[in-house]
Amino acid sequence: SVLRMSPDTGELTRLQEVRIRGEEVPEGAREIPLQAMALSPGRRFLYVANRTAPFSVHTFAIDAGNGTLTHLVESPTADSTNFMSTDRTGRFLLAAHNPPDHHRRDGFISVAAISEQGFALAPHQVIHTPPKTHSILPDPSNRFVLAPVCDGDLLMRYAFDDATGILNPDGLAPIYLRPRAGPRHHRYHPNGRFLYLNNEYDGSIYCYRYEARNGSVSEIQIVHTGRPQSDRDSDLRASELCITPDG
């Protein structure tokens, strides 16, 4: 769905409905047609992941005048994609993969090149991670990539070469969280010096000081998002967080 928002009232007006795939979902497949989306840095292209096999990423051109979408190409990807982002140059698409078959205790991250025409290509690197890797973002320097792992209670860290689009598969030492926290999504403060991570299973937010020089992360605060009288071990479930552009 493409919507226009009024800058005065915030009212939404529907502009366009885009059907991604029209065929029937295969029998026995878990139907999660679409979930992850990512914008190119210049906001000229939109990347949309299809989570039902065969797994793929769709590239759309965005009309700068009216915001409508034009489908350009569909490309294969490594597995069911639950989160995508581009690197800071817009030349590579980073993806976190969480297989829909819960009997497969697997997780993956991948890197795919983006062509000069804006097309997302098939991944050229896939790295195995602990189960339920839930997001992936480059840091402000574009030299490191972080990926939270829900079921591992880890924040994975990798050095990134933005000239070749290659992650160091050995990674840096992961950041450990409280057991059963469920790290899910993270965001950097606009000043680049702080990192915020929300946790799906216990509803907490971890605040870190971030050092872009070497990718180091140091915890400074833990905030619980439930009401003051709620039990911190109760089912609070936090799914997303974002930061206003002014920080």
PDB file of C-alpha atoms in Angstrom:
ATOM      1  CA  SER A   1       0.000   0.000   0.000  1.00  0.00           C
ATOM      2  CA  VAL A   2       1.304   3.452  -0.952  1.00  0.00           C
ATOM      3  CA  LEU A   3      -0.102   6.272   1.173  1.00  0.00           C
ATOM      4  CA  ARG A   4       0.304  10.053   1.158  1.00  0.00           C
ATOM      5  CA  MET A   5       0.455  11.768   4.556  1.00  0.00           C
ATOM      6  CA  SER A   6      -0.750  15.343   4.976  1.00  0.00           C
ATOM      7  CA  PRO A   7       2.055  17.449   6.527  1.00  0.00           C
ATOM      8  CA  ASP A   8      -0.594  19.567   8.270  1.00  0.00           C
ATOM      9  CA  THR A   9      -2.998  17.014   9.746  1.00  0.00           C
ATOM     10  CA  GLY A  10      -1.217  13.666   9.391  1.00  0.00           C
ATOM     11  CA  GLU A  11      -4.227  12.317   7.478  1.00  0.00           C
ATOM     12  CA  LEU A  12      -3.424   9.396   5.159  1.00  0.00           C
ATOM     13  CA  THR A  13      -4.692   9.114   1.583  1.00  0.00           C
ATOM     14  CA  ARG A  14      -4.383   5.874  -0.378  1.00  0.00           C
ATOM     15  CA  LEU A  15      -2.473   6.365  -3.639  1.00  0.00           C
ATOM     16  CA  GLN A  16      -1.719   2.885  -4.922  1.00  0.00           C
ATOM     17  CA  GLU A  17      -2.137  -0.830  -4.183  1.00  0.00           C
ATOM     18  CA  VAL A  18       0.655  -3.000  -5.605  1.00  0.00           C
ATOM     19  CA  ARG A  19       0.189  -6.764  -5.925  1.00  0.00           C
ATOM     20  CA  ILE A  20       3.561  -8.430  -5.537  1.00  0.00           C
ATOM     21  CA  ARG A  21       2.725 -12.035  -6.355  1.00  0.00           C
ATOM     22  CA  GLY A  22      -0.566 -13.389  -7.619  1.00  0.00           C
ATOM     23  CA  GLU A  23      -0.012 -17.140  -7.587  1.00  0.00           C
ATOM     24  CA  GLU A  24      -1.318 -19.558  -4.979  1.00  0.00           C
ATOM     25  CA  VAL A  25       0.877 -20.297  -1.965  1.00  0.00           C
ATOM     26  CA  PRO A  26       2.200 -23.893  -2.205  1.00  0.00           C
ATOM     27  CA  GLU A  27       0.340 -26.435  -0.059  1.00  0.00           C
ATOM     28  CA  GLY A  28       1.950 -26.849   3.354  1.00  0.00           C
ATOM     29  CA  ALA A  29       3.899 -23.575   3.100  1.00  0.00           C
ATOM     30  CA  ARG A  30       3.701 -21.093   5.957  1.00  0.00           C
ATOM     31  CA  GLU A  31       2.176 -18.023   4.347  1.00  0.00           C
ATOM     32  CA  ILE A  32       4.055 -14.849   5.301  1.00  0.00           C
ATOM     33  CA  PRO A  33       4.007 -13.177   1.899  1.00  0.00           C
ATOM     34  CA  LEU A  34       5.752  -9.875   2.640  1.00  0.00           C
ATOM     35  CA  GLN A  35       7.458  -8.374   5.634  1.00  0.00           C
ATOM     36  CA  ALA A  36      10.865  -6.745   5.317  1.00  0.00           C
ATOM     37  CA  MET A  37      11.313  -3.506   3.373  1.00  0.00           C
ATOM     38  CA  ALA A  38      14.315  -1.231   2.883  1.00  0.00           C
ATOM     39  CA  LEU A  39      14.792   2.121   1.153  1.00  0.00           C
ATOM     40  CA  SER A  40      17.883   3.057  -0.817  1.00  0.00           C
ATOM     41  CA  PRO A  41      19.801   5.992   0.744  1.00  0.00           C
ATOM     42  CA  GLY A  42      18.617   8.322  -2.011  1.00  0.00           C
ATOM     43  CA  ARG A  43      15.024   7.044  -1.653  1.00  0.00           C
ATOM     44  CA  ARG A  44      14.872   6.162  -5.346  1.00  0.00           C
ATOM     45  CA  PHE A  45      14.355   2.436  -4.799  1.00  0.00           C
ATOM     46  CA  LEU A  46      12.378   0.213  -2.440  1.00  0.00           C
ATOM     47  CA  TYR A  47      13.380  -3.389  -1.677  1.00  0.00           C
ATOM     48  CA  VAL A  48      10.673  -5.790  -0.481  1.00  0.00           C
ATOM     49  CA  ALA A  49      11.262  -9.373   0.692  1.00  0.00           C
ATOM     50  CA  ASN A  50       8.910 -12.248  -0.052  1.00  0.00           C
ATOM     51  CA  ARG A  51       8.958 -14.678   2.908  1.00  0.00           C
ATOM     52  CA  THR A  52       7.091 -17.575   1.279  1.00  0.00           C
ATOM     53  CA  ALA A  53       9.182 -19.998  -0.814  1.00  0.00           C
ATOM     54  CA  PRO A  54      10.682 -19.494  -3.312  1.00  0.00           C
ATOM     55  CA  PHE A  55      12.313 -16.714  -1.280  1.00  0.00           C
ATOM     56  CA  SER A  56      13.102 -13.510  -3.145  1.00  0.00           C
ATOM     57  CA  VAL A  57      13.610  -9.740  -3.017  1.00  0.00           C
ATOM     58  CA  HIS A  58      11.618  -7.376  -5.243  1.00  0.00           C
ATOM     59  CA  THR A  59      13.085  -4.072  -6.426  1.00  0.00           C
ATOM     60  CA  PHE A  60      10.725  -1.145  -7.056  1.00  0.00           C
ATOM     61  CA  ALA A  61      11.453   2.292  -8.491  1.00  0.00           C
ATOM     62  CA  ILE A  62       9.899   5.153  -6.509  1.00  0.00           C
ATOM     63  CA  ASP A  63       8.423   8.038  -8.503  1.00  0.00           C
ATOM     64  CA  ALA A  64       9.874  11.146  -6.837  1.00  0.00           C
ATOM     65  CA  GLY A  65       6.919  13.239  -7.970  1.00  0.00           C
ATOM     66  CA  ASN A  66       3.998  11.233  -6.630  1.00  0.00           C
ATOM     67  CA  GLY A  67       5.532   8.399  -4.560  1.00  0.00           C
ATOM     68  CA  THR A  68       4.058   5.560  -6.611  1.00  0.00           C
ATOM     69  CA  LEU A  69       5.957   2.315  -7.222  1.00  0.00           C
ATOM     70  CA  THR A  70       7.014   0.542 -10.417  1.00  0.00           C
ATOM     71  CA  HIS A  71       8.171  -3.073 -10.165  1.00  0.00           C
ATOM     72  CA  LEU A  72      11.599  -3.599 -11.748  1.00  0.00           C
ATOM     73  CA  VAL A  73      12.921  -7.065 -10.932  1.00  0.00           C
ATOM     74  CA  GLU A  74      12.631 -10.078  -8.599  1.00  0.00           C
ATOM     75  CA  SER A  75      15.880 -11.666  -7.364  1.00  0.00           C
ATOM     76  CA  PRO A  76      16.514 -14.859  -5.348  1.00  0.00           C
ATOM     77  CA  THR A  77      17.734 -14.620  -1.774  1.00  0.00           C
ATOM     78  CA  ALA A  78      19.190 -16.991   0.831  1.00  0.00           C
ATOM     79  CA  ASP A  79      16.104 -17.836   2.907  1.00  0.00           C
ATOM     80  CA  SER A  80      13.025 -16.266   4.492  1.00  0.00           C
ATOM     81  CA  THR A  81      13.982 -12.606   5.092  1.00  0.00           C
ATOM     82  CA  ASN A  82      12.643 -10.798   8.161  1.00  0.00           C
ATOM     83  CA  PHE A  83      14.782  -7.634   7.967  1.00  0.00           C
ATOM     84  CA  MET A  84      16.777  -5.722   5.333  1.00  0.00           C
ATOM     85  CA  SER A  85      18.867  -2.572   5.170  1.00  0.00           C
ATOM     86  CA  THR A  86      21.332  -1.071   2.729  1.00  0.00           C
ATOM     87  CA  ASP A  87      24.873  -0.151   3.641  1.00  0.00           C
ATOM     88  CA  ARG A  88      25.624   3.565   3.862  1.00  0.00           C
ATOM     89  CA  THR A  89      26.797   3.749   0.229  1.00  0.00           C
ATOM     90  CA  GLY A  90      23.634   2.143  -1.129  1.00  0.00           C
ATOM     91  CA  ARG A  91      25.732  -0.401  -3.063  1.00  0.00           C
ATOM     92  CA  PHE A  92      24.890  -3.436  -0.909  1.00  0.00           C
ATOM     93  CA  LEU A  93      21.748  -4.943   0.573  1.00  0.00           C
ATOM     94  CA  LEU A  94      22.123  -6.557   4.012  1.00  0.00           C
ATOM     95  CA  ALA A  95      19.527  -9.120   5.123  1.00  0.00           C
ATOM     96  CA  ALA A  96      18.671 -11.162   8.210  1.00  0.00           C
ATOM     97  CA  HIS A  97      17.022 -14.528   7.584  1.00  0.00           C
ATOM     98  CA  ASN A  98      14.794 -16.491   9.945  1.00  0.00           C
ATOM     99  CA  PRO A  99      13.613 -19.799   8.391  1.00  0.00           C
ATOM    100  CA  PRO A 100       9.824 -20.213   8.835  1.00  0.00           C
ATOM    101  CA  ASP A 101      10.215 -23.904   9.678  1.00  0.00           C
ATOM    102  CA  HIS A 102      10.658 -23.808  13.469  1.00  0.00           C
ATOM    103  CA  HIS A 103      12.189 -27.292  13.430  1.00  0.00           C
ATOM    104  CA  ARG A 104      15.212 -25.749  11.684  1.00  0.00           C
ATOM    105  CA  ARG A 105      17.187 -24.079  14.446  1.00  0.00           C
ATOM    106  CA  ASP A 106      19.062 -21.860  12.030  1.00  0.00           C
ATOM    107  CA  GLY A 107      19.695 -18.232  11.313  1.00  0.00           C
ATOM    108  CA  PHE A 108      21.543 -16.462   8.520  1.00  0.00           C
ATOM    109  CA  ILE A 109      22.699 -13.051   7.406  1.00  0.00           C
ATOM    110  CA  SER A 110      23.572 -12.213   3.811  1.00  0.00           C
ATOM    111  CA  VAL A 111      25.035  -9.481   1.620  1.00  0.00           C
ATOM    112  CA  ALA A 112      23.874  -8.814  -1.946  1.00  0.00           C
ATOM    113  CA  ALA A 113      25.211  -6.268  -4.393  1.00  0.00           C
ATOM    114  CA  ILE A 114      22.939  -3.543  -5.766  1.00  0.00           C
ATOM    115  CA  SER A 115      23.486  -2.810  -9.461  1.00  0.00           C
ATOM    116  CA  GLU A 116      24.040   0.662 -10.903  1.00  0.00           C
ATOM    117  CA  GLN A 117      20.399   0.498 -12.039  1.00  0.00           C
ATOM    118  CA  GLY A 118      19.307  -0.035  -8.424  1.00  0.00           C
ATOM    119  CA  PHE A 119      18.494  -3.755  -8.774  1.00  0.00           C
ATOM    120  CA  ALA A 120      19.106  -6.030  -5.782  1.00  0.00           C
ATOM    121  CA  LEU A 121      21.104  -9.040  -6.999  1.00  0.00           C
ATOM    122  CA  ALA A 122      21.394 -12.547  -5.537  1.00  0.00           C
ATOM    123  CA  PRO A 123      23.515 -12.728  -2.341  1.00  0.00           C
ATOM    124  CA  HIS A 124      27.262 -13.148  -2.803  1.00  0.00           C
ATOM    125  CA  GLN A 125      27.851 -13.927   0.905  1.00  0.00           C
ATOM    126  CA  VAL A 126      25.788 -15.903   3.423  1.00  0.00           C
ATOM    127  CA  ILE A 127      26.895 -16.404   7.046  1.00  0.00           C
ATOM    128  CA  HIS A 128      25.329 -18.885   9.459  1.00  0.00           C
ATOM    129  CA  THR A 129      24.229 -17.360  12.812  1.00  0.00           C
ATOM    130  CA  PRO A 130      22.465 -18.613  15.946  1.00  0.00           C
ATOM    131  CA  PRO A 131      18.657 -19.053  15.597  1.00  0.00           C
ATOM    132  CA  LYS A 132      16.237 -16.207  14.870  1.00  0.00           C
ATOM    133  CA  THR A 133      18.556 -13.448  13.747  1.00  0.00           C
ATOM    134  CA  HIS A 134      16.068 -10.598  13.597  1.00  0.00           C
ATOM    135  CA  SER A 135      17.720  -7.501  12.110  1.00  0.00           C
ATOM    136  CA  ILE A 136      20.918  -6.168  10.567  1.00  0.00           C
ATOM    137  CA  LEU A 137      22.253  -2.620  10.231  1.00  0.00           C
ATOM    138  CA  PRO A 138      25.554  -0.990   9.291  1.00  0.00           C
ATOM    139  CA  ASP A 139      27.013   1.353  11.872  1.00  0.00           C
ATOM    140  CA  PRO A 140      27.386   5.096  11.111  1.00  0.00           C
ATOM    141  CA  SER A 141      30.960   4.590   9.862  1.00  0.00           C
ATOM    142  CA  ASN A 142      29.888   1.774   7.494  1.00  0.00           C
ATOM    143  CA  ARG A 143      32.854  -0.258   8.810  1.00  0.00           C
ATOM    144  CA  PHE A 144      30.878  -2.567  11.115  1.00  0.00           C
ATOM    145  CA  VAL A 145      27.572  -4.426  10.890  1.00  0.00           C
ATOM    146  CA  LEU A 146      25.512  -5.475  13.923  1.00  0.00           C
ATOM    147  CA  ALA A 147      22.838  -8.199  13.985  1.00  0.00           C
ATOM    148  CA  PRO A 148      20.695  -9.057  17.059  1.00  0.00           C
ATOM    149  CA  VAL A 149      19.836 -12.749  17.574  1.00  0.00           C
ATOM    150  CA  CYS A 150      16.558 -13.300  19.457  1.00  0.00           C
ATOM    151  CA  ASP A 151      16.957 -16.907  20.524  1.00  0.00           C
ATOM    152  CA  GLY A 152      20.684 -16.624  21.213  1.00  0.00           C
ATOM    153  CA  ASP A 153      20.408 -13.472  23.399  1.00  0.00           C
ATOM    154  CA  LEU A 154      23.339 -12.079  21.433  1.00  0.00           C
ATOM    155  CA  LEU A 155      24.242  -8.954  19.499  1.00  0.00           C
ATOM    156  CA  MET A 156      26.531 -10.179  16.721  1.00  0.00           C
ATOM    157  CA  ARG A 157      29.231  -7.833  15.341  1.00  0.00           C
ATOM    158  CA  TYR A 158      31.085  -8.085  12.025  1.00  0.00           C
ATOM    159  CA  ALA A 159      33.691  -5.930  10.323  1.00  0.00           C
ATOM    160  CA  PHE A 160      32.464  -4.789   6.892  1.00  0.00           C
ATOM    161  CA  ASP A 161      34.454  -3.856   3.790  1.00  0.00           C
ATOM    162  CA  ASP A 162      32.244  -1.461   1.831  1.00  0.00           C
ATOM    163  CA  ALA A 163      34.584  -1.613  -1.175  1.00  0.00           C
ATOM    164  CA  THR A 164      33.951  -5.329  -1.725  1.00  0.00           C
ATOM    165  CA  GLY A 165      30.706  -5.829   0.196  1.00  0.00           C
ATOM    166  CA  ILE A 166      32.242  -8.588   2.339  1.00  0.00           C
ATOM    167  CA  LEU A 167      31.618  -9.208   6.040  1.00  0.00           C
ATOM    168  CA  ASN A 168      34.423 -10.777   8.063  1.00  0.00           C
ATOM    169  CA  PRO A 169      32.843 -14.194   8.775  1.00  0.00           C
ATOM    170  CA  ASP A 170      34.817 -14.630  12.000  1.00  0.00           C
ATOM    171  CA  GLY A 171      33.108 -11.628  13.537  1.00  0.00           C
ATOM    172  CA  LEU A 172      34.023  -9.672  16.653  1.00  0.00           C
ATOM    173  CA  ALA A 173      33.124 -10.892  20.128  1.00  0.00           C
ATOM    174  CA  PRO A 174      29.315 -10.845  20.462  1.00  0.00           C
ATOM    175  CA  ILE A 175      27.528  -8.788  23.117  1.00  0.00           C
ATOM    176  CA  TYR A 176      25.630 -10.980  25.610  1.00  0.00           C
ATOM    177  CA  LEU A 177      22.243  -9.994  27.031  1.00  0.00           C
ATOM    178  CA  ARG A 178      20.129 -11.253  29.890  1.00  0.00           C
ATOM    179  CA  PRO A 179      18.877 -14.821  29.241  1.00  0.00           C
ATOM    180  CA  ARG A 180      15.524 -14.897  27.415  1.00  0.00           C
ATOM    181  CA  ALA A 181      15.703 -11.160  26.655  1.00  0.00           C
ATOM    182  CA  GLY A 182      15.231 -11.794  22.917  1.00  0.00           C
ATOM    183  CA  PRO A 183      17.233  -8.997  21.191  1.00  0.00           C
ATOM    184  CA  ARG A 184      15.286  -7.966  18.113  1.00  0.00           C
ATOM    185  CA  HIS A 185      15.863  -4.509  16.559  1.00  0.00           C
ATOM    186  CA  HIS A 186      18.456  -1.780  17.104  1.00  0.00           C
ATOM    187  CA  ARG A 187      18.958   1.841  16.103  1.00  0.00           C
ATOM    188  CA  TYR A 188      21.851   4.304  16.258  1.00  0.00           C
ATOM    189  CA  HIS A 189      21.446   7.770  17.693  1.00  0.00           C
ATOM    190  CA  PRO A 190      21.873  10.425  14.946  1.00  0.00           C
ATOM    191  CA  ASN A 191      25.092  11.600  16.613  1.00  0.00           C
ATOM    192  CA  GLY A 192      26.538   8.080  16.138  1.00  0.00           C
ATOM    193  CA  ARG A 193      27.675   7.782  19.761  1.00  0.00           C
ATOM    194  CA  PHE A 194      24.813   5.717  21.188  1.00  0.00           C
ATOM    195  CA  LEU A 195      23.042   2.485  20.301  1.00  0.00           C
ATOM    196  CA  TYR A 196      19.578   1.354  21.396  1.00  0.00           C
ATOM    197  CA  LEU A 197      18.420  -2.280  21.290  1.00  0.00           C
ATOM    198  CA  ASN A 198      14.913  -3.522  22.066  1.00  0.00           C
ATOM    199  CA  ASN A 199      14.173  -7.033  23.298  1.00  0.00           C
ATOM    200  CA  GLU A 200      11.184  -8.992  22.104  1.00  0.00           C
ATOM    201  CA  TYR A 201      10.762 -11.446  24.974  1.00  0.00           C
ATOM    202  CA  ASP A 202      11.128  -9.291  28.101  1.00  0.00           C
ATOM    203  CA  GLY A 203      10.147  -5.886  26.672  1.00  0.00           C
ATOM    204  CA  SER A 204      13.397  -4.182  27.684  1.00  0.00           C
ATOM    205  CA  ILE A 205      15.548  -1.608  25.895  1.00  0.00           C
ATOM    206  CA  TYR A 206      19.330  -1.711  26.288  1.00  0.00           C
ATOM    207  CA  CYS A 207      21.223   1.554  25.846  1.00  0.00           C
ATOM    208  CA  TYR A 208      24.888   1.404  24.855  1.00  0.00           C
ATOM    209  CA  ARG A 209      27.728   3.810  24.234  1.00  0.00           C
ATOM    210  CA  TYR A 210      29.055   3.088  20.734  1.00  0.00           C
ATOM    211  CA  GLU A 211      32.581   3.656  19.426  1.00  0.00           C
ATOM    212  CA  ALA A 212      32.652   3.718  15.614  1.00  0.00           C
ATOM    213  CA  ARG A 213      36.460   3.649  15.607  1.00  0.00           C
ATOM    214  CA  ASN A 214      36.552  -0.035  16.543  1.00  0.00           C
ATOM    215  CA  GLY A 215      32.917  -1.137  16.837  1.00  0.00           C
ATOM    216  CA  SER A 216      33.047  -1.412  20.635  1.00  0.00           C
ATOM    217  CA  VAL A 217      29.801  -1.441  22.603  1.00  0.00           C
ATOM    218  CA  SER A 218      29.473  -0.637  26.342  1.00  0.00           C
ATOM    219  CA  GLU A 219      26.210  -0.891  28.274  1.00  0.00           C
ATOM    220  CA  ILE A 220      25.048   2.249  30.105  1.00  0.00           C
ATOM    221  CA  GLN A 221      21.363   1.590  30.895  1.00  0.00           C
ATOM    222  CA  ILE A 222      18.548  -0.987  30.787  1.00  0.00           C
ATOM    223  CA  VAL A 223      14.956   0.290  30.629  1.00  0.00           C
ATOM    224  CA  HIS A 224      11.854  -1.891  30.981  1.00  0.00           C
ATOM    225  CA  THR A 225       8.884  -0.755  28.903  1.00  0.00           C
ATOM    226  CA  GLY A 226       6.089  -2.295  30.998  1.00  0.00           C
ATOM    227  CA  ARG A 227       4.035  -0.409  33.541  1.00  0.00           C
ATOM    228  CA  PRO A 228       5.863   0.148  36.865  1.00  0.00           C
ATOM    229  CA  GLN A 229       3.699  -2.456  38.637  1.00  0.00           C
ATOM    230  CA  SER A 230       4.190  -5.126  35.967  1.00  0.00           C
ATOM    231  CA  ASP A 231       6.402  -8.176  36.485  1.00  0.00           C
ATOM    232  CA  ARG A 232       9.585  -7.898  34.417  1.00  0.00           C
ATOM    233  CA  ASP A 233       9.299 -11.600  33.572  1.00  0.00           C
ATOM    234  CA  SER A 234       5.750 -11.243  32.240  1.00  0.00           C
ATOM    235  CA  ASP A 235       4.989 -11.321  28.522  1.00  0.00           C
ATOM    236  CA  LEU A 236       5.664  -7.686  27.515  1.00  0.00           C
ATOM    237  CA  ARG A 237       6.893  -8.300  23.932  1.00  0.00           C
ATOM    238  CA  ALA A 238       8.571  -5.344  22.196  1.00  0.00           C
ATOM    239  CA  SER A 239       8.794  -5.464  18.407  1.00  0.00           C
ATOM    240  CA  GLU A 240      10.217  -2.192  17.062  1.00  0.00           C
ATOM    241  CA  LEU A 241      11.829   1.092  17.982  1.00  0.00           C
ATOM    242  CA  CYS A 242      12.918   4.195  16.058  1.00  0.00           C
ATOM    243  CA  ILE A 243      14.461   7.575  16.803  1.00  0.00           C
ATOM    244  CA  THR A 244      13.335  10.948  15.512  1.00  0.00           C
ATOM    245  CA  PRO A 245      15.839  12.562  13.090  1.00  0.00           C
ATOM    246  CA  ASP A 246      16.759  15.252  15.666  1.00  0.00           C
ATOM    247  CA  GLY A 247      17.701  12.571  18.215  1.00  0.00           C
TER     248      GLY A 247
END
